[in-house]
Short mmCIF file of C-alpha atoms in Angstrom, two decimals:
data_model
loop_
_atom_site.label_atom_id
_atom_site.label_comp_id
_atom_site.label_asym_id
_atom_site.label_seq_id
_atom_site.Cartn_x
_atom_site.Cartn_y
_atom_site.Cartn_z
CA UNK N 672 -6.12 -21.29 44.71
CA UNK N 673 -5.09 -24.42 46.79
CA UNK N 674 -5.39 -27.38 45.48
CA UNK N 675 -7.71 -29.95 47.48
CA UNK N 676 -9.93 -27.51 48.66
CA UNK N 677 -12.37 -27.99 51.81
CA UNK N 678 -15.60 -26.10 53.45
CA UNK N 679 -16.80 -25.41 55.96
CA UNK N 680 -13.44 -24.80 57.43
CA UNK N 681 -14.98 -24.31 60.91
CA UNK N 682 -18.18 -25.89 61.80
CA UNK N 683 -19.77 -25.54 65.65
CA UNK N 684 -23.15 -27.49 65.81
CA UNK N 685 -25.25 -29.01 68.18
CA UNK N 686 -26.26 -33.55 68.70
CA UNK N 687 -27.67 -35.10 66.81
CA UNK N 688 -27.80 -32.72 63.74
CA UNK N 689 -26.29 -33.87 59.74
CA UNK N 690 -23.27 -32.05 58.97
CA UNK N 691 -21.57 -32.34 55.42
CA UNK N 692 -18.48 -31.55 55.25
CA UNK N 693 -17.15 -31.25 51.10
CA UNK N 694 -13.96 -31.53 49.41
CA UNK N 695 -12.77 -30.96 45.38
CA UNK N 696 -9.59 -30.69 43.90
CA UNK N 697 -8.04 -29.17 40.95
CA UNK N 698 -5.37 -31.38 41.21
CA UNK N 699 -7.04 -34.15 38.45
CA UNK N 700 -6.46 -36.76 40.97
CA UNK N 701 -8.46 -40.26 40.60
CA UNK N 702 -8.16 -41.54 44.26
CA UNK N 703 -9.50 -39.13 47.47
CA UNK N 704 -9.77 -39.98 50.43
CA UNK N 705 -10.80 -38.38 54.02
CA UNK N 706 -9.20 -38.74 57.51
CA UNK N 707 -10.12 -37.57 60.54
CA UNK N 708 -7.21 -36.37 63.50
CA UNK N 709 -7.42 -35.91 66.84
CA UNK N 710 -4.93 -34.57 69.58
CA UNK N 711 -2.18 -36.39 69.95
CA UNK N 712 -3.11 -38.77 67.85
CA UNK N 713 -1.38 -39.76 63.96
CA UNK N 714 -4.64 -39.15 60.66
CA UNK N 715 -6.83 -42.39 60.98
CA UNK N 716 -9.11 -43.61 57.46
CA UNK N 717 -12.57 -43.14 57.50
CA UNK N 718 -13.49 -44.13 53.59
CA UNK N 719 -11.94 -43.57 50.38
CA UNK N 720 -12.93 -43.44 47.06
CA UNK N 721 -10.13 -45.05 43.80
CA UNK N 722 -13.08 -43.25 41.62
CA UNK N 723 -16.32 -42.03 40.99
CA UNK N 724 -17.49 -45.67 41.21
CA UNK N 725 -15.76 -47.06 44.06
CA UNK N 726 -15.98 -46.14 47.64
CA UNK N 727 -14.51 -48.03 49.81
CA UNK N 728 -14.63 -47.95 54.03
CA UNK N 729 -11.66 -47.43 56.33
CA UNK N 730 -10.34 -48.28 59.75
CA UNK N 731 -13.36 -46.01 61.31
CA UNK N 732 -16.47 -45.46 59.25
CA UNK N 733 -19.11 -46.29 61.52
CA UNK N 734 -20.63 -43.62 61.55
CA UNK N 735 -20.25 -41.27 58.43
CA UNK N 736 -20.54 -41.65 54.72
CA UNK N 737 -19.85 -40.71 51.79
CA UNK N 738 -20.87 -38.86 48.03
CA UNK N 739 -18.24 -39.52 45.23
CA UNK N 740 -19.95 -37.15 43.52
CA UNK N 741 -16.80 -36.42 40.63
CA UNK N 742 -13.38 -36.78 39.96
CA UNK N 743 -13.24 -34.14 41.54
CA UNK N 744 -15.59 -34.28 44.66
CA UNK N 745 -15.97 -35.96 47.07
CA UNK N 746 -18.00 -35.35 50.63
CA UNK N 747 -18.09 -36.65 53.54
CA UNK N 748 -21.55 -37.06 55.79
CA UNK N 749 -22.43 -37.99 60.09
CA UNK N 750 -25.74 -38.32 59.30
CA UNK N 751 -26.43 -37.77 63.69
CA UNK N 752 -23.11 -36.05 64.12
CA UNK N 753 -22.25 -37.47 68.49
CA UNK N 754 -20.04 -34.76 70.88
CA UNK N 755 -17.77 -38.09 70.12
CA UNK N 756 -17.36 -37.44 66.39
CA UNK N 757 -15.71 -33.51 67.20
CA UNK N 758 -12.15 -32.88 65.63
CA UNK N 759 -9.99 -32.42 63.28
CA UNK N 760 -11.03 -33.91 59.07
CA UNK N 761 -9.13 -34.12 55.68
CA UNK N 762 -9.63 -34.41 52.85
CA UNK N 763 -6.62 -36.05 50.93
CA UNK N 764 -5.95 -37.10 46.81
CA UNK N 765 -3.12 -38.99 44.21
CA UNK N 766 -2.82 -40.68 41.20
CA UNK N 767 -2.62 -44.16 40.87
CA UNK N 768 -0.26 -43.03 38.15
CA UNK N 769 2.35 -45.07 36.93
CA UNK N 770 3.37 -45.76 40.24
CA UNK N 771 -0.17 -47.06 41.70
CA UNK N 772 -0.70 -46.93 45.20
CA UNK N 773 3.59 -45.84 45.83
CA UNK N 774 2.30 -42.30 45.38
CA UNK N 775 2.55 -39.69 47.74
CA UNK N 776 -1.25 -38.13 48.97
CA UNK N 777 -2.34 -34.53 49.39
CA UNK N 778 -3.73 -32.29 51.40
CA UNK N 779 -7.04 -30.56 52.46
CA UNK N 780 -6.22 -27.66 54.96
CA UNK N 781 -8.60 -29.18 57.31
CA UNK N 782 -12.40 -28.43 58.87
CA UNK N 783 -12.24 -27.96 62.83
CA UNK N 784 -15.27 -30.02 63.75
CA UNK N 785 -17.26 -28.93 67.57
CA UNK N 786 -20.52 -31.00 68.25
CA UNK N 787 -21.47 -29.52 71.92
CA UNK X 1269 -3.19 -51.52 67.14
CA UNK X 1270 -0.80 -48.82 66.06
CA UNK X 1271 1.03 -49.72 63.62
CA UNK X 1272 3.28 -47.03 62.56
CA UNK X 1273 5.43 -45.13 65.86
CA UNK X 1274 7.07 -42.34 67.07
CA UNK X 1275 8.47 -42.82 70.02
CA UNK X 1276 8.70 -39.73 71.10
CA UNK X 1277 6.94 -36.73 71.01
CA UNK X 1278 8.27 -33.64 71.31
CA UNK X 1279 12.42 -32.74 70.07
CA UNK X 1280 14.42 -29.75 70.52
CA UNK X 1281 17.52 -28.84 68.58
CA UNK X 1282 19.13 -25.44 67.59
CA UNK X 1283 19.36 -24.39 64.36
CA UNK X 1284 21.82 -24.94 62.13
CA UNK X 1285 22.58 -28.98 63.73
CA UNK X 1286 20.63 -31.96 62.59
CA UNK X 1287 17.39 -33.37 63.44
CA UNK X 1288 17.27 -37.07 63.40
CA UNK X 1289 13.35 -38.05 63.34
CA UNK X 1290 12.68 -41.14 63.80
CA UNK X 1291 9.57 -44.00 63.54
CA UNK X 1292 9.55 -47.57 63.64
CA UNK X 1293 6.83 -50.11 62.20
CA UNK X 1294 5.46 -53.23 62.03
CA UNK X 1295 4.15 -54.94 59.62
CA UNK X 1296 6.46 -55.96 57.04
CA UNK X 1297 4.37 -56.00 54.22
CA UNK X 1298 4.28 -52.21 53.46
CA UNK X 1299 6.20 -51.08 50.62
CA UNK X 1300 6.25 -47.48 50.87
CA UNK X 1301 7.07 -45.28 53.41
CA UNK X 1302 6.48 -41.40 53.34
CA UNK X 1303 7.67 -38.15 56.08
CA UNK X 1304 4.95 -34.91 55.71
CA UNK X 1305 5.55 -32.16 57.73
CA UNK X 1306 2.30 -30.17 59.26
CA UNK X 1307 1.96 -26.70 60.02
CA UNK X 1308 -0.51 -25.35 62.80
CA UNK X 1309 -4.12 -24.48 60.61
CA UNK X 1310 -2.77 -26.50 57.34
CA UNK X 1311 -3.30 -29.62 56.01
CA UNK X 1312 0.01 -32.56 55.95
CA UNK X 1313 2.37 -31.31 53.64
CA UNK X 1314 4.53 -33.93 51.87
CA UNK X 1315 7.82 -34.30 52.00
CA UNK X 1316 10.57 -37.32 51.40
CA UNK X 1317 9.50 -40.75 50.55
CA UNK X 1318 11.40 -44.10 50.32
CA UNK X 1319 10.18 -47.30 48.70
CA UNK X 1320 10.97 -50.81 50.60
CA UNK X 1321 13.57 -51.28 47.25
CA UNK X 1322 16.52 -48.49 49.48
CA UNK X 1323 17.56 -48.35 52.11
CA UNK X 1324 18.40 -44.60 51.11
CA UNK X 1325 16.80 -41.28 49.62
CA UNK X 1326 17.86 -37.85 49.66
CA UNK X 1327 16.18 -34.21 48.65
CA UNK X 1328 17.80 -30.83 50.00
CA UNK X 1329 18.72 -30.99 53.05
CA UNK X 1330 16.04 -33.97 53.44
CA UNK X 1331 16.84 -37.47 54.08
CA UNK X 1332 14.89 -40.63 54.74
CA UNK X 1333 16.95 -43.51 55.59
CA UNK X 1334 15.29 -47.27 55.91
CA UNK X 1335 15.98 -50.36 57.57
CA UNK X 1336 13.46 -53.38 56.96
CA UNK X 1337 15.42 -55.23 59.40
CA UNK X 1338 14.68 -53.57 61.91
CA UNK X 1339 11.71 -51.98 61.01
CA UNK X 1340 12.92 -48.67 61.22
CA UNK X 1341 12.79 -44.94 59.42
CA UNK X 1342 14.28 -42.13 59.79
CA UNK X 1343 14.20 -38.99 58.68
CA UNK X 1344 17.40 -36.36 59.04
CA UNK X 1345 17.47 -33.21 58.60
CA UNK X 1346 21.13 -31.28 57.74
CA UNK X 1347 21.46 -28.27 58.80
CA UNK X 1348 17.86 -27.38 61.07
CA UNK X 1349 16.70 -24.14 60.46
CA UNK X 1350 13.66 -22.92 62.35
CA UNK X 1351 11.55 -22.50 59.50
CA UNK X 1352 11.33 -25.96 60.36
CA UNK X 1353 9.82 -26.05 63.38
CA UNK X 1354 6.49 -28.07 63.04
CA UNK X 1355 4.69 -31.55 63.67
CA UNK X 1356 6.15 -34.86 61.34
CA UNK X 1357 4.22 -37.04 61.15
CA UNK X 1358 5.73 -40.64 59.14
CA UNK X 1359 3.56 -42.60 57.11
CA UNK X 1360 3.04 -46.24 55.81
CA UNK X 1361 1.02 -47.15 51.79
CA UNK X 1362 -1.20 -50.95 53.07
CA UNK X 1363 -1.79 -50.77 49.32
CA UNK X 1364 -4.71 -48.88 49.76
CA UNK X 1365 -3.97 -45.82 52.42
CA UNK X 1366 -1.10 -44.88 54.77
CA UNK X 1367 -1.01 -45.82 58.36
CA UNK X 1368 0.05 -42.59 60.14
CA UNK X 1369 2.39 -42.79 63.57
CA UNK X 1370 1.26 -40.04 66.17
CA UNK X 1371 4.17 -37.11 64.66
CA UNK X 1372 6.66 -34.97 66.94
CA UNK X 1373 6.80 -32.24 67.18
CA UNK X 1374 10.00 -30.23 66.41
CA UNK X 1375 11.13 -27.28 67.57
CA UNK X 1376 14.46 -26.18 66.08
CA UNK X 1377 16.15 -22.76 68.68
CA UNK X 1378 17.86 -19.88 67.16
#
């Protein structure tokens, strides 16, 4: 079983619909992240959470919201999807540990989202 | 502004030879750098990292070099194998999350 699980893996929907992408992890990490990847570009940060009561905006948070339901669960919502939100979405986790921020992030396999 | 740059979109290397992937950054506050490998339909997989207090870190066939004065790092893969064919992302830690380059697609040919 994957340590970081994203559901769904693929989704096609229409403009204006509300979409929720879910992420769960079994790594026991306290930090969770959402990124998006567009063709030819690197991953860009949408939101991040360092613990259950902590939510922070990333570089491209407009049009998105998140919920940290538990240490192991972090969901991303598009309240009213638009075509330019078509992208590959990745969830990641990391451990605060002894290195603090200097710990690698571990990624799920992504959700391919297409908005028509 | 792209703070982490990978200027070579692709690289082709023969099996057994050395692969060198390059990465430049602009923010001198970055203190931790990572390389990720990504296969199609999978998430990025952590490969190797280096702290800014070091100039080299080695793990098997993979070595990362850091030149802080030039704000440049490189990943060396020796010897290259066909299974190394993937997209490689350079990333730098900004203190709360990772800044990624656009990636370099490596093809290792037999």
